[in-house]
Amino acid sequence: MSDKPTVLFVCVHNAGRSQMAAGYLRALGGDDVEVISAGSAPKDVINPVAVEAMAEEGIDIAGNTPKVLTVDAVKESDVVITMGCGDACPIFPGKRYEDWELDDPAGQGIEAVRPIRDEIRLRIEALLDDLLPERVAQP
């Protein structure tokens, strides 16, 4: 892993879970981490309820656009986190892979999306503690 780890979040549509995770990692990791998100079959727009849920946390993901998963995105990443995309993600030796089982926010109301968002935040905080242990040691 380089001095600045690169994390790729992948879900099918790149419109909900992966966008929320990328939003949290950008907000909480700042300049210490590179963030990419993509989908195996991306939608045209981000789920508006995911946008609303993240706005409640002060994180704006409204301007993001779902992107298609590419082999290059996986190659340049140190950590690849999948969220329900099955076997669509290519596997490369030397990469760290995690599969986060999270409910899909598609078609859900804000009350159902908030717990998904909150679970993503907890996982992002744990990921940051693992990737950037020197940040944990700071007072």
Coordinates of C-alpha atoms in Angstrom, one line a residue:
M1 CA 0.0 0.0 0.0
S2 CA 1.3 3.5 -0.9
D3 CA 1.6 6.3 1.6
K4 CA -2.0 7.3 0.7
P5 CA -4.2 4.3 0.5
T6 CA -6.8 4.1 -2.3
V7 CA -10.2 2.6 -1.5
L8 CA -12.7 1.5 -4.2
F9 CA -16.3 1.0 -3.2
V10 CA -18.4 -1.2 -5.6
C11 CA -22.1 -1.9 -5.7
V12 CA -24.3 -2.8 -8.6
H13 CA -25.8 0.6 -9.4
N14 CA -23.2 2.9 -7.7
A15 CA -26.2 5.0 -6.7
G16 CA -26.7 4.3 -3.0
R17 CA -24.4 2.2 -0.7
S18 CA -21.1 2.8 -2.5
Q19 CA -21.9 6.5 -2.9
M20 CA -22.7 6.9 0.8
A21 CA -19.5 5.0 1.8
A22 CA -17.4 7.1 -0.6
G23 CA -19.0 10.3 0.9
Y24 CA -18.2 9.2 4.4
L25 CA -14.6 8.2 3.6
R26 CA -13.9 11.5 1.8
A27 CA -15.4 13.5 4.7
L28 CA -13.8 11.5 7.5
G29 CA -10.5 10.6 5.8
G30 CA -9.8 13.9 4.3
D31 CA -6.6 14.1 2.2
D32 CA -5.2 11.0 3.8
V33 CA -7.0 8.6 1.5
E34 CA -8.0 8.4 -2.1
V35 CA -11.6 7.4 -2.8
I36 CA -13.2 5.8 -5.9
S37 CA -16.7 4.4 -6.3
A38 CA -18.2 2.5 -9.2
G39 CA -20.9 0.0 -10.1
S40 CA -21.2 -3.1 -12.2
A41 CA -24.4 -1.7 -13.8
P42 CA -24.5 2.0 -12.8
K43 CA -27.8 4.0 -12.7
D44 CA -28.1 7.4 -14.4
V45 CA -28.4 9.3 -11.1
I46 CA -27.7 8.8 -7.4
N47 CA -30.6 7.6 -5.2
P48 CA -32.3 10.8 -3.9
V49 CA -33.0 9.2 -0.6
A50 CA -29.3 8.4 -0.2
V51 CA -28.5 12.0 -1.0
E52 CA -31.0 13.1 1.7
A53 CA -29.7 10.7 4.3
M54 CA -26.1 11.9 3.8
A55 CA -27.2 15.6 3.8
E56 CA -28.6 15.0 7.3
E57 CA -25.0 14.2 8.2
G58 CA -23.7 17.3 6.5
I59 CA -22.2 15.4 3.6
D60 CA -23.2 16.4 0.1
I61 CA -23.1 13.6 -2.5
A62 CA -25.8 15.2 -4.7
G63 CA -23.2 16.2 -7.4
N64 CA -21.7 12.7 -7.7
T65 CA -22.4 10.6 -10.8
P66 CA -22.7 6.8 -10.9
K67 CA -19.7 5.4 -12.7
V68 CA -19.0 2.1 -14.4
L69 CA -16.6 -0.3 -12.7
T70 CA -13.4 -0.7 -14.7
V71 CA -10.4 -3.0 -14.4
D72 CA -8.2 0.1 -14.0
A73 CA -10.1 1.3 -11.0
V74 CA -9.5 -2.1 -9.3
K75 CA -5.8 -2.1 -10.3
E76 CA -5.1 1.3 -8.8
S77 CA -6.9 0.5 -5.5
D78 CA -5.3 -0.9 -2.4
V79 CA -8.7 -1.9 -0.8
V80 CA -11.7 -3.0 -2.8
I81 CA -15.0 -3.0 -0.8
T82 CA -17.9 -4.7 -2.5
M83 CA -21.5 -4.3 -1.5
G84 CA -23.7 -6.9 -3.2
C85 CA -22.1 -6.9 -6.6
G86 CA -21.4 -10.6 -6.6
D87 CA -18.7 -11.8 -9.0
A88 CA -18.7 -8.6 -11.1
C89 CA -15.6 -7.3 -9.5
P90 CA -12.3 -8.5 -11.0
I91 CA -9.8 -10.0 -8.5
F92 CA -6.1 -9.0 -8.5
P93 CA -3.4 -10.5 -6.3
G94 CA -2.1 -8.2 -3.6
K95 CA -5.4 -6.3 -3.1
R96 CA -7.4 -6.3 0.1
Y97 CA -11.0 -7.3 -0.6
E98 CA -13.9 -6.9 1.8
D99 CA -17.6 -7.7 1.1
W100 CA -19.9 -5.6 3.2
E101 CA -23.4 -7.1 3.5
L102 CA -25.7 -4.1 3.7
D103 CA -29.3 -3.7 2.7
D104 CA -29.9 -2.0 -0.6
P105 CA -31.4 1.5 -0.1
A106 CA -33.0 1.4 -3.6
G107 CA -36.8 2.0 -3.3
Q108 CA -36.6 2.5 0.4
G109 CA -37.8 5.6 2.4
I110 CA -35.6 7.7 4.6
E111 CA -36.5 5.8 7.7
A112 CA -35.1 2.6 6.2
V113 CA -32.1 4.3 4.7
R114 CA -30.9 5.9 7.9
P115 CA -29.8 2.6 9.6
I116 CA -28.0 1.6 6.4
R117 CA -26.2 5.0 6.4
D118 CA -25.3 4.6 10.1
E119 CA -23.9 1.1 9.6
I120 CA -21.8 2.4 6.7
R121 CA -20.4 5.2 8.9
L122 CA -19.4 2.6 11.6
R123 CA -17.6 0.5 9.0
I124 CA -15.9 3.5 7.5
E125 CA -14.6 4.6 10.9
A126 CA -13.3 1.1 11.5
L127 CA -11.7 1.0 8.1
L128 CA -10.0 4.4 8.7
D129 CA -8.7 3.1 12.1
D130 CA -7.2 0.1 10.3
L131 CA -5.8 2.0 7.3
L132 CA -4.5 5.0 9.1
P133 CA -3.5 3.8 12.6
E134 CA -1.3 6.8 13.2
R135 CA -4.5 9.0 13.2
V136 CA -6.0 6.9 16.0
A137 CA -2.9 7.5 18.2
Q138 CA -3.2 11.3 17.8
P139 CA -4.7 13.1 20.8

